[in-house]
Amino acid sequence: MRLALWLGHHEDTTQLRSMLEPSPHEVLERPDLRPGGIQPCFDLAVMDLRSHEYWAKLIHACREAEAPRFLPVLLLVHPSDLFPASRHLGCTADELVLTPIRRLELRIRIESLLRGRAMSLELERLHAARTEQALAEVRALRDLEQLRTQFISSVSHELRTPLTTIMGFAELLTDGLAGPLAPEAKDFVQEIRRAGERITHLVDELLDDARVQAGTFQIHPEPIAPVARIQALAGSLDPQLLAKGLKLDLDLSPACPNITADPRRVDQVLLNLLSNAIRHSPPGGRISVKARPCVPGLRVEVTDQGPGIAPQDQNLLFQRYRQIGGRSTGGTGLGLAIARAIVQAHGGEIGVSSAPGHGATFWFTLPGEAHEVQAA
């Protein structure tokens, strides 16, 4: 540690140095305080009141530059100057020692202030080390996430070729192009097709998620009539609704404006919300779809009569690979996360309103206009 002395007379400096001997610390006499160095040339300043008042501005600048590190200043004060000197405590001074100086008191005060300085430097070192460790962990996690995304994208692409082959041959068998099938064989082929469709849907979700994470997810807007699209999509779900004895109520305002959006992606969001509603509604229940104009465009709500969602779980629904309690679907856990990415890419919002035991209402908004974008 380095002690810097600023005293009015050389005799005072000589006397003070003798009182500090022997000392493990380097003692400097009146080092240059003017700006120019990155760090101060001392760890503790010992000053008399006259020198302190002369150098006060530069001492204050040094302490400000060192913050939050502790750069202590010790004032040697005659009892008659105690009141004016005390005004500097906490600003440009930390301790006062009254003259005539007692050697033991001086050494104790100096060692105490230097310990404070050493502790502040050690805390800074630990903080820097932990910050670097945290940054290294963040970089490692980012690299791992990128590797995971690349792996999923690669595997998903590789799955497409055999899936296409399976689905193609299943269609040939269904159409009887390979000869007539027994009724039981037809049922088996239908199961193959349904399983292939489920796998295709999972692969599509994985690819969409990989595109979102890579920043290559795109939408291609065009003018669409949302009421007609909702009606058409609802009609395509009749077999699923019939299988569970569910009723689907459409409440579509004729005032709903035509919007500019990616029709395939809007269908994807609607299909995800409706499929979830069907999955979680009890047999014989009702599902409603409501569409209304809003500022700045369209608001769509899908309400089910399922078990509901606790408030603390609602934000988790839109996170990747998260499935909540009774709403676990057995899928990838990406459907709602991708729906959110699609809606946000259009400049809209998506959310849920629910309470345990009272079903859930998933909603999203789309602006009237959207531009072709690439989601980051």
mmCIF file of C-alpha atoms in Angstrom:
data_model
loop_
_atom_site.group_PDB
_atom_site.id
_atom_site.type_symbol
_atom_site.label_atom_id
_atom_site.label_comp_id
_atom_site.label_asym_id
_atom_site.label_seq_id
_atom_site.Cartn_x
_atom_site.Cartn_y
_atom_site.Cartn_z
ATOM 1 C CA MET A 1 0.000 0.000 0.000
ATOM 2 C CA ARG A 2 1.123 3.592 -0.704
ATOM 3 C CA LEU A 3 0.727 6.462 1.737
ATOM 4 C CA ALA A 4 0.810 9.970 0.281
ATOM 5 C CA LEU A 5 1.736 12.872 2.586
ATOM 6 C CA TRP A 6 0.725 16.481 1.954
ATOM 7 C CA LEU A 7 1.922 18.583 4.877
ATOM 8 C CA GLY A 8 2.694 22.286 5.015
ATOM 9 C CA HIS A 9 6.252 22.009 6.315
ATOM 10 C CA HIS A 10 9.062 19.603 5.541
ATOM 11 C CA GLU A 11 9.734 19.251 9.281
ATOM 12 C CA ASP A 12 6.204 17.977 9.805
ATOM 13 C CA THR A 13 6.685 15.436 7.026
ATOM 14 C CA THR A 14 9.964 14.230 8.502
ATOM 15 C CA GLN A 15 8.395 13.881 11.947
ATOM 16 C CA LEU A 16 5.410 11.981 10.582
ATOM 17 C CA ARG A 17 7.614 9.586 8.607
ATOM 18 C CA SER A 18 9.572 8.825 11.757
ATOM 19 C CA MET A 19 6.362 8.081 13.647
ATOM 20 C CA LEU A 20 5.378 5.578 10.947
ATOM 21 C CA GLU A 21 8.663 3.668 11.028
ATOM 22 C CA PRO A 22 8.964 0.785 10.712
ATOM 23 C CA SER A 23 6.198 0.525 8.079
ATOM 24 C CA PRO A 24 5.435 -2.092 5.409
ATOM 25 C CA HIS A 25 3.877 0.643 3.289
ATOM 26 C CA GLU A 26 5.525 2.897 0.732
ATOM 27 C CA VAL A 27 5.453 6.557 1.776
ATOM 28 C CA LEU A 28 5.254 9.250 -0.947
ATOM 29 C CA GLU A 29 5.703 12.961 -0.373
ATOM 30 C CA ARG A 30 3.334 15.305 -2.205
ATOM 31 C CA PRO A 31 2.729 13.177 -5.340
ATOM 32 C CA ASP A 32 1.162 14.853 -8.365
ATOM 33 C CA LEU A 33 -2.651 14.920 -8.090
ATOM 34 C CA ARG A 34 -3.329 16.454 -11.459
ATOM 35 C CA PRO A 35 -5.323 14.327 -13.945
ATOM 36 C CA GLY A 36 -3.421 12.068 -16.268
ATOM 37 C CA GLY A 37 -3.335 8.616 -14.695
ATOM 38 C CA ILE A 38 -5.999 5.953 -14.845
ATOM 39 C CA GLN A 39 -5.667 5.250 -11.126
ATOM 40 C CA PRO A 40 -4.401 7.436 -8.280
ATOM 41 C CA CYS A 41 -0.768 7.007 -7.232
ATOM 42 C CA PHE A 42 -1.730 6.418 -3.576
ATOM 43 C CA ASP A 43 -3.997 4.292 -1.383
ATOM 44 C CA LEU A 44 -4.254 6.708 1.539
ATOM 45 C CA ALA A 45 -3.822 10.479 1.656
ATOM 46 C CA VAL A 46 -2.560 12.074 4.905
ATOM 47 C CA MET A 47 -2.983 15.867 4.876
ATOM 48 C CA ASP A 48 -3.045 18.847 7.155
ATOM 49 C CA LEU A 49 -5.980 21.223 6.890
ATOM 50 C CA ARG A 50 -4.129 23.845 4.851
ATOM 51 C CA SER A 51 -2.946 21.353 2.228
ATOM 52 C CA HIS A 52 -6.366 19.721 2.137
ATOM 53 C CA GLU A 53 -8.146 22.988 1.388
ATOM 54 C CA TYR A 54 -5.647 23.721 -1.392
ATOM 55 C CA TRP A 55 -6.039 20.286 -2.994
ATOM 56 C CA ALA A 56 -9.696 19.682 -2.082
ATOM 57 C CA LYS A 57 -11.065 19.781 -5.637
ATOM 58 C CA LEU A 58 -8.494 17.354 -6.977
ATOM 59 C CA ILE A 59 -8.919 15.027 -3.989
ATOM 60 C CA HIS A 60 -12.673 15.042 -4.590
ATOM 61 C CA ALA A 61 -12.095 14.253 -8.291
ATOM 62 C CA CYS A 62 -9.794 11.351 -7.364
ATOM 63 C CA ARG A 63 -12.350 9.905 -4.963
ATOM 64 C CA GLU A 64 -15.157 10.262 -7.514
ATOM 65 C CA ALA A 65 -13.029 8.532 -10.160
ATOM 66 C CA GLU A 66 -12.272 5.669 -7.776
ATOM 67 C CA ALA A 67 -15.889 5.078 -6.725
ATOM 68 C CA PRO A 68 -17.150 2.615 -5.669
ATOM 69 C CA ARG A 69 -13.619 1.769 -4.529
ATOM 70 C CA PHE A 70 -12.738 3.363 -1.181
ATOM 71 C CA LEU A 71 -9.955 5.978 -1.420
ATOM 72 C CA PRO A 72 -9.392 7.223 2.162
ATOM 73 C CA VAL A 73 -8.177 10.648 3.296
ATOM 74 C CA LEU A 74 -6.878 11.336 6.834
ATOM 75 C CA LEU A 75 -6.714 14.914 8.139
ATOM 76 C CA LEU A 76 -4.266 16.091 10.815
ATOM 77 C CA VAL A 77 -6.049 18.934 12.613
ATOM 78 C CA HIS A 78 -5.170 21.347 15.407
ATOM 79 C CA PRO A 79 -7.943 21.417 18.047
ATOM 80 C CA SER A 80 -8.682 25.070 17.232
ATOM 81 C CA ASP A 81 -9.482 24.031 13.621
ATOM 82 C CA LEU A 82 -11.724 21.104 14.550
ATOM 83 C CA PHE A 83 -15.019 22.727 13.492
ATOM 84 C CA PRO A 84 -13.973 23.838 9.957
ATOM 85 C CA ALA A 85 -12.175 20.531 9.428
ATOM 86 C CA SER A 86 -15.228 18.463 10.461
ATOM 87 C CA ARG A 87 -17.214 19.899 7.541
ATOM 88 C CA HIS A 88 -15.001 17.899 5.163
ATOM 89 C CA LEU A 89 -15.838 14.529 6.745
ATOM 90 C CA GLY A 90 -17.745 12.239 4.415
ATOM 91 C CA CYS A 91 -16.952 14.346 1.360
ATOM 92 C CA THR A 92 -13.198 14.703 0.943
ATOM 93 C CA ALA A 93 -12.017 13.269 4.276
ATOM 94 C CA ASP A 94 -12.734 10.136 6.294
ATOM 95 C CA GLU A 95 -10.880 10.516 9.609
ATOM 96 C CA LEU A 96 -9.487 13.324 11.806
ATOM 97 C CA VAL A 97 -6.433 13.055 14.066
ATOM 98 C CA LEU A 98 -5.836 15.915 16.488
ATOM 99 C CA THR A 99 -2.392 17.391 17.012
ATOM 100 C CA PRO A 100 -0.109 16.941 18.827
ATOM 101 C CA ILE A 101 -0.150 13.505 17.261
ATOM 102 C CA ARG A 102 0.087 10.372 19.318
ATOM 103 C CA ARG A 103 2.003 7.684 17.483
ATOM 104 C CA LEU A 104 -0.205 4.744 18.484
ATOM 105 C CA GLU A 105 -3.429 6.544 17.512
ATOM 106 C CA LEU A 106 -1.941 7.584 14.170
ATOM 107 C CA ARG A 107 -0.829 4.062 13.276
ATOM 108 C CA ILE A 108 -4.195 2.563 14.304
ATOM 109 C CA ARG A 109 -6.145 5.088 12.197
ATOM 110 C CA ILE A 110 -3.879 4.540 9.193
ATOM 111 C CA GLU A 111 -4.056 0.736 9.397
ATOM 112 C CA SER A 112 -7.856 0.887 9.739
ATOM 113 C CA LEU A 113 -8.243 3.084 6.660
ATOM 114 C CA LEU A 114 -5.837 0.939 4.633
ATOM 115 C CA ARG A 115 -7.795 -2.187 5.551
ATOM 116 C CA GLY A 116 -10.900 -0.480 4.212
ATOM 117 C CA ARG A 117 -9.034 0.347 1.016
ATOM 118 C CA ALA A 118 -7.760 -3.249 0.680
ATOM 119 C CA MET A 119 -11.251 -4.637 1.206
ATOM 120 C CA SER A 120 -12.716 -2.382 -1.483
ATOM 121 C CA LEU A 121 -10.016 -3.474 -3.957
ATOM 122 C CA GLU A 122 -10.610 -7.141 -3.125
ATOM 123 C CA LEU A 123 -14.354 -6.725 -3.562
ATOM 124 C CA GLU A 124 -13.756 -5.134 -6.936
ATOM 125 C CA ARG A 125 -11.480 -8.015 -7.924
ATOM 126 C CA LEU A 126 -14.071 -10.586 -6.834
ATOM 127 C CA HIS A 127 -16.821 -8.690 -8.645
ATOM 128 C CA ALA A 128 -14.736 -8.590 -11.836
ATOM 129 C CA ALA A 129 -13.949 -12.311 -11.530
ATOM 130 C CA ARG A 130 -17.585 -13.223 -10.967
ATOM 131 C CA THR A 131 -18.689 -10.977 -13.807
ATOM 132 C CA GLU A 132 -16.230 -12.658 -16.140
ATOM 133 C CA GLN A 133 -17.396 -16.070 -14.933
ATOM 134 C CA ALA A 134 -21.027 -15.097 -15.534
ATOM 135 C CA LEU A 135 -20.190 -13.818 -19.014
ATOM 136 C CA ALA A 136 -18.352 -17.049 -19.780
ATOM 137 C CA GLU A 137 -21.389 -19.053 -18.643
ATOM 138 C CA VAL A 138 -23.688 -16.887 -20.772
ATOM 139 C CA ARG A 139 -21.431 -17.423 -23.789
ATOM 140 C CA ALA A 140 -21.394 -21.167 -23.142
ATOM 141 C CA LEU A 141 -25.191 -21.262 -22.840
ATOM 142 C CA ARG A 142 -25.532 -19.223 -26.027
ATOM 143 C CA ASP A 143 -23.222 -21.613 -27.872
ATOM 144 C CA LEU A 144 -25.122 -24.600 -26.487
ATOM 145 C CA GLU A 145 -28.456 -23.081 -27.528
ATOM 146 C CA GLN A 146 -27.126 -22.418 -31.010
ATOM 147 C CA LEU A 147 -25.845 -25.981 -31.245
ATOM 148 C CA ARG A 148 -29.205 -27.310 -30.030
ATOM 149 C CA THR A 149 -31.087 -25.188 -32.557
ATOM 150 C CA GLN A 150 -28.825 -26.325 -35.395
ATOM 151 C CA PHE A 151 -29.233 -29.953 -34.317
ATOM 152 C CA ILE A 152 -33.038 -29.724 -34.178
ATOM 153 C CA SER A 153 -33.150 -27.970 -37.543
ATOM 154 C CA SER A 154 -30.907 -30.591 -39.127
ATOM 155 C CA VAL A 155 -32.793 -33.541 -37.649
ATOM 156 C CA SER A 156 -36.150 -32.023 -38.612
ATOM 157 C CA HIS A 157 -35.030 -31.605 -42.208
ATOM 158 C CA GLU A 158 -33.755 -35.180 -42.271
ATOM 159 C CA LEU A 159 -37.105 -36.461 -40.960
ATOM 160 C CA ARG A 160 -39.034 -34.841 -43.783
ATOM 161 C CA THR A 161 -37.836 -37.257 -46.483
ATOM 162 C CA PRO A 162 -38.940 -40.509 -44.794
ATOM 163 C CA LEU A 163 -42.146 -38.826 -43.607
ATOM 164 C CA THR A 164 -43.009 -37.804 -47.151
ATOM 165 C CA THR A 165 -42.399 -41.366 -48.291
ATOM 166 C CA ILE A 166 -44.575 -42.830 -45.502
ATOM 167 C CA MET A 167 -47.425 -40.395 -46.150
ATOM 168 C CA GLY A 168 -47.207 -40.930 -49.922
ATOM 169 C CA PHE A 169 -47.439 -44.722 -49.724
ATOM 170 C CA ALA A 170 -50.245 -44.473 -47.133
ATOM 171 C CA GLU A 171 -52.251 -42.365 -49.592
ATOM 172 C CA LEU A 172 -51.580 -44.859 -52.399
ATOM 173 C CA LEU A 173 -52.854 -47.679 -50.203
ATOM 174 C CA THR A 174 -55.907 -45.668 -49.137
ATOM 175 C CA ASP A 175 -56.755 -44.850 -52.768
ATOM 176 C CA GLY A 176 -56.543 -48.573 -53.673
ATOM 177 C CA LEU A 177 -53.767 -48.074 -56.223
ATOM 178 C CA ALA A 178 -51.957 -51.122 -54.800
ATOM 179 C CA GLY A 179 -55.099 -53.245 -54.875
ATOM 180 C CA PRO A 180 -58.176 -53.496 -52.697
ATOM 181 C CA LEU A 181 -57.668 -53.507 -48.919
ATOM 182 C CA ALA A 182 -59.597 -55.442 -46.330
ATOM 183 C CA PRO A 183 -61.584 -53.214 -43.917
ATOM 184 C CA GLU A 184 -59.132 -53.960 -41.095
ATOM 185 C CA ALA A 185 -56.186 -53.089 -43.339
ATOM 186 C CA LYS A 186 -57.845 -49.794 -44.264
ATOM 187 C CA ASP A 187 -58.128 -48.947 -40.552
ATOM 188 C CA PHE A 188 -54.434 -49.710 -40.124
ATOM 189 C CA VAL A 189 -53.515 -47.437 -43.031
ATOM 190 C CA GLN A 190 -55.650 -44.639 -41.597
ATOM 191 C CA GLU A 191 -53.786 -44.963 -38.288
ATOM 192 C CA ILE A 192 -50.491 -44.757 -40.209
ATOM 193 C CA ARG A 193 -51.693 -41.575 -41.917
ATOM 194 C CA ARG A 194 -52.852 -40.002 -38.652
ATOM 195 C CA ALA A 195 -49.558 -40.843 -36.958
ATOM 196 C CA GLY A 196 -47.661 -39.409 -39.924
ATOM 197 C CA GLU A 197 -49.695 -36.205 -39.749
ATOM 198 C CA ARG A 198 -48.910 -35.851 -36.035
ATOM 199 C CA ILE A 199 -45.202 -36.338 -36.671
ATOM 200 C CA THR A 200 -45.333 -33.861 -39.571
ATOM 201 C CA HIS A 201 -46.960 -31.321 -37.255
ATOM 202 C CA LEU A 202 -44.243 -31.843 -34.627
ATOM 203 C CA VAL A 203 -41.492 -31.481 -37.230
ATOM 204 C CA ASP A 204 -43.089 -28.273 -38.518
ATOM 205 C CA GLU A 205 -43.136 -26.864 -34.967
ATOM 206 C CA LEU A 206 -39.477 -27.751 -34.428
ATOM 207 C CA LEU A 207 -38.517 -26.118 -37.732
ATOM 208 C CA ASP A 208 -40.520 -22.992 -36.962
ATOM 209 C CA ASP A 209 -38.883 -22.733 -33.537
ATOM 210 C CA ALA A 210 -35.441 -23.163 -35.099
ATOM 211 C CA ARG A 211 -36.229 -20.358 -37.551
ATOM 212 C CA VAL A 212 -37.434 -18.082 -34.753
ATOM 213 C CA GLN A 213 -34.280 -18.710 -32.712
ATOM 214 C CA ALA A 214 -32.051 -18.237 -35.765
ATOM 215 C CA GLY A 215 -33.800 -14.995 -36.750
ATOM 216 C CA THR A 216 -34.917 -16.364 -40.134
ATOM 217 C CA PHE A 217 -38.640 -16.729 -39.357
ATOM 218 C CA GLN A 218 -40.632 -14.781 -41.971
ATOM 219 C CA ILE A 219 -44.193 -13.732 -42.668
ATOM 220 C CA HIS A 220 -45.574 -12.814 -46.086
ATOM 221 C CA PRO A 221 -48.664 -10.614 -45.650
ATOM 222 C CA GLU A 222 -51.450 -10.242 -48.144
ATOM 223 C CA PRO A 223 -55.057 -8.964 -47.928
ATOM 224 C CA ILE A 224 -57.346 -11.470 -46.189
ATOM 225 C CA ALA A 225 -60.953 -11.560 -44.927
ATOM 226 C CA PRO A 226 -60.635 -12.885 -41.363
ATOM 227 C CA VAL A 227 -64.310 -13.812 -40.907
ATOM 228 C CA ALA A 228 -64.256 -16.115 -43.930
ATOM 229 C CA ARG A 229 -60.988 -17.727 -42.809
ATOM 230 C CA ILE A 230 -62.316 -18.387 -39.304
ATOM 231 C CA GLN A 231 -65.488 -19.932 -40.722
ATOM 232 C CA ALA A 232 -63.513 -22.176 -43.083
ATOM 233 C CA LEU A 233 -61.093 -23.272 -40.381
ATOM 234 C CA ALA A 234 -63.950 -24.003 -37.965
ATOM 235 C CA GLY A 235 -65.600 -26.222 -40.591
ATOM 236 C CA SER A 236 -62.400 -28.264 -40.984
ATOM 237 C CA LEU A 237 -62.528 -29.162 -37.278
ATOM 238 C CA ASP A 238 -65.963 -30.806 -37.406
ATOM 239 C CA PRO A 239 -64.571 -34.387 -37.087
ATOM 240 C CA GLN A 240 -62.637 -33.488 -33.911
ATOM 241 C CA LEU A 241 -65.618 -31.658 -32.445
ATOM 242 C CA LEU A 242 -67.952 -34.547 -33.251
ATOM 243 C CA ALA A 243 -65.573 -37.091 -31.675
ATOM 244 C CA LYS A 244 -65.859 -35.314 -28.277
ATOM 245 C CA GLY A 245 -69.448 -34.153 -28.653
ATOM 246 C CA LEU A 246 -68.412 -30.499 -28.529
ATOM 247 C CA LYS A 247 -70.323 -27.492 -29.852
ATOM 248 C CA LEU A 248 -68.480 -24.618 -31.530
ATOM 249 C CA ASP A 249 -70.158 -21.211 -31.361
ATOM 250 C CA LEU A 250 -68.995 -18.527 -33.789
ATOM 251 C CA ASP A 251 -69.608 -14.906 -32.865
ATOM 252 C CA LEU A 252 -68.042 -13.029 -35.764
ATOM 253 C CA SER A 253 -68.902 -9.371 -36.081
ATOM 254 C CA PRO A 254 -69.739 -8.278 -39.661
ATOM 255 C CA ALA A 255 -67.849 -5.082 -38.828
ATOM 256 C CA CYS A 256 -64.543 -6.989 -38.673
ATOM 257 C CA PRO A 257 -62.177 -5.280 -41.117
ATOM 258 C CA ASN A 258 -60.187 -7.030 -43.793
ATOM 259 C CA ILE A 259 -56.548 -7.082 -42.734
ATOM 260 C CA THR A 260 -53.144 -7.523 -44.319
ATOM 261 C CA ALA A 261 -51.520 -10.621 -42.833
ATOM 262 C CA ASP A 262 -49.863 -13.924 -43.700
ATOM 263 C CA PRO A 263 -52.906 -16.193 -44.235
ATOM 264 C CA ARG A 264 -51.053 -19.449 -43.573
ATOM 265 C CA ARG A 265 -49.575 -18.142 -40.328
ATOM 266 C CA VAL A 266 -52.894 -16.675 -39.131
ATOM 267 C CA ASP A 267 -54.495 -20.074 -39.770
ATOM 268 C CA GLN A 268 -51.657 -21.658 -37.782
ATOM 269 C CA VAL A 269 -52.389 -19.454 -34.756
ATOM 270 C CA LEU A 270 -56.146 -20.081 -34.939
ATOM 271 C CA LEU A 271 -55.681 -23.825 -35.408
ATOM 272 C CA ASN A 272 -53.363 -23.990 -32.403
ATOM 273 C CA LEU A 273 -55.821 -22.158 -30.142
ATOM 274 C CA LEU A 274 -58.823 -24.149 -31.376
ATOM 275 C CA SER A 275 -56.998 -27.491 -31.130
ATOM 276 C CA ASN A 276 -55.987 -26.669 -27.547
ATOM 277 C CA ALA A 277 -59.573 -25.686 -26.731
ATOM 278 C CA ILE A 278 -60.874 -28.999 -28.128
ATOM 279 C CA ARG A 279 -58.228 -30.959 -26.272
ATOM 280 C CA HIS A 280 -58.979 -29.390 -22.908
ATOM 281 C CA SER A 281 -62.766 -29.045 -23.081
ATOM 282 C CA PRO A 282 -64.821 -31.749 -21.354
ATOM 283 C CA PRO A 283 -66.987 -34.016 -23.539
ATOM 284 C CA GLY A 284 -70.251 -32.299 -24.386
ATOM 285 C CA GLY A 285 -68.839 -28.847 -23.661
ATOM 286 C CA ARG A 286 -68.878 -25.677 -25.728
ATOM 287 C CA ILE A 287 -66.158 -23.660 -27.391
ATOM 288 C CA SER A 288 -66.688 -20.146 -28.630
ATOM 289 C CA VAL A 289 -64.777 -18.058 -31.148
ATOM 290 C CA LYS A 290 -65.357 -14.332 -31.072
ATOM 291 C CA ALA A 291 -63.961 -11.788 -33.551
ATOM 292 C CA ARG A 292 -64.323 -8.030 -33.148
ATOM 293 C CA PRO A 293 -62.810 -4.930 -34.676
ATOM 294 C CA CYS A 294 -60.375 -3.141 -32.393
ATOM 295 C CA VAL A 295 -57.729 -0.464 -32.519
ATOM 296 C CA PRO A 296 -55.693 -0.880 -34.638
ATOM 297 C CA GLY A 297 -57.346 -3.831 -36.421
ATOM 298 C CA LEU A 298 -58.810 -7.180 -35.286
ATOM 299 C CA ARG A 299 -59.210 -9.049 -31.978
ATOM 300 C CA VAL A 300 -59.976 -12.777 -31.880
ATOM 301 C CA GLU A 301 -60.891 -14.748 -28.724
ATOM 302 C CA VAL A 302 -61.110 -18.526 -28.284
ATOM 303 C CA THR A 303 -62.861 -19.643 -25.081
ATOM 304 C CA ASP A 304 -63.026 -23.186 -23.721
ATOM 305 C CA GLN A 305 -64.636 -24.862 -20.701
ATOM 306 C CA GLY A 306 -61.469 -26.629 -19.594
ATOM 307 C CA PRO A 307 -59.864 -26.800 -16.128
ATOM 308 C CA GLY A 308 -58.539 -23.234 -16.309
ATOM 309 C CA ILE A 309 -55.052 -21.930 -15.613
ATOM 310 C CA ALA A 310 -53.657 -20.540 -12.370
ATOM 311 C CA PRO A 311 -52.475 -16.900 -12.594
ATOM 312 C CA GLN A 312 -48.856 -17.804 -11.808
ATOM 313 C CA ASP A 313 -48.801 -20.264 -14.720
ATOM 314 C CA GLN A 314 -50.290 -18.059 -17.418
ATOM 315 C CA ASN A 315 -47.066 -16.351 -18.519
ATOM 316 C CA LEU A 316 -45.310 -19.726 -18.658
ATOM 317 C CA LEU A 317 -47.725 -20.961 -21.321
ATOM 318 C CA PHE A 318 -46.010 -18.899 -24.017
ATOM 319 C CA GLN A 319 -42.496 -20.054 -23.145
ATOM 320 C CA ARG A 320 -40.763 -22.666 -25.266
ATOM 321 C CA TYR A 321 -41.073 -26.290 -24.151
ATOM 322 C CA ARG A 322 -43.332 -25.360 -21.217
ATOM 323 C CA GLN A 323 -46.503 -27.314 -20.505
ATOM 324 C CA ILE A 324 -48.559 -26.445 -17.458
ATOM 325 C CA GLY A 325 -50.207 -28.981 -15.179
ATOM 326 C CA GLY A 326 -53.505 -30.182 -16.544
ATOM 327 C CA ARG A 327 -52.899 -28.501 -19.887
ATOM 328 C CA SER A 328 -50.051 -30.825 -20.866
ATOM 329 C CA THR A 329 -50.660 -31.882 -24.461
ATOM 330 C CA GLY A 330 -48.034 -34.511 -25.114
ATOM 331 C CA GLY A 331 -46.607 -32.338 -27.912
ATOM 332 C CA THR A 332 -43.410 -30.329 -28.109
ATOM 333 C CA GLY A 333 -44.618 -27.483 -25.899
ATOM 334 C CA LEU A 334 -43.850 -25.080 -28.748
ATOM 335 C CA GLY A 335 -47.311 -24.371 -30.156
ATOM 336 C CA LEU A 336 -48.142 -21.278 -28.098
ATOM 337 C CA ALA A 337 -44.564 -19.985 -28.228
ATOM 338 C CA ILE A 338 -44.695 -20.135 -32.038
ATOM 339 C CA ALA A 339 -48.171 -18.555 -32.036
ATOM 340 C CA ARG A 340 -46.756 -15.669 -30.016
ATOM 341 C CA ALA A 341 -43.845 -15.298 -32.465
ATOM 342 C CA ILE A 342 -46.297 -15.193 -35.386
ATOM 343 C CA VAL A 343 -48.574 -12.601 -33.751
ATOM 344 C CA GLN A 344 -45.645 -10.419 -32.672
ATOM 345 C CA ALA A 345 -44.120 -10.637 -36.143
ATOM 346 C CA HIS A 346 -47.374 -9.090 -37.409
ATOM 347 C CA GLY A 347 -47.132 -6.330 -34.804
ATOM 348 C CA GLY A 348 -49.953 -7.748 -32.666
ATOM 349 C CA GLU A 349 -50.332 -9.112 -29.140
ATOM 350 C CA ILE A 350 -51.410 -12.442 -27.663
ATOM 351 C CA GLY A 351 -52.488 -13.418 -24.166
ATOM 352 C CA VAL A 352 -54.790 -15.469 -21.966
ATOM 353 C CA SER A 353 -57.468 -14.773 -19.367
ATOM 354 C CA SER A 354 -58.327 -17.634 -17.047
ATOM 355 C CA ALA A 355 -58.977 -18.846 -13.514
ATOM 356 C CA PRO A 356 -58.817 -22.399 -12.149
ATOM 357 C CA GLY A 357 -62.105 -24.205 -12.733
ATOM 358 C CA HIS A 358 -63.496 -21.541 -15.081
ATOM 359 C CA GLY A 359 -62.013 -22.376 -18.467
ATOM 360 C CA ALA A 360 -59.678 -20.135 -20.441
ATOM 361 C CA THR A 361 -59.938 -17.427 -23.077
ATOM 362 C CA PHE A 362 -56.963 -17.102 -25.393
ATOM 363 C CA TRP A 363 -56.931 -13.907 -27.437
ATOM 364 C CA PHE A 364 -54.773 -12.197 -30.024
ATOM 365 C CA THR A 365 -54.850 -8.953 -31.952
ATOM 366 C CA LEU A 366 -53.639 -8.153 -35.444
ATOM 367 C CA PRO A 367 -53.166 -4.675 -36.901
ATOM 368 C CA GLY A 368 -54.935 -3.711 -40.071
ATOM 369 C CA GLU A 369 -51.641 -3.527 -41.964
ATOM 370 C CA ALA A 370 -48.524 -5.680 -41.731
ATOM 371 C CA HIS A 371 -45.305 -5.596 -43.698
ATOM 372 C CA GLU A 372 -43.223 -8.518 -44.827
ATOM 373 C CA VAL A 373 -40.804 -9.087 -41.997
ATOM 374 C CA GLN A 374 -38.155 -11.438 -40.738
ATOM 375 C CA ALA A 375 -38.580 -12.128 -37.035
ATOM 376 C CA ALA A 376 -35.439 -11.823 -34.930
#
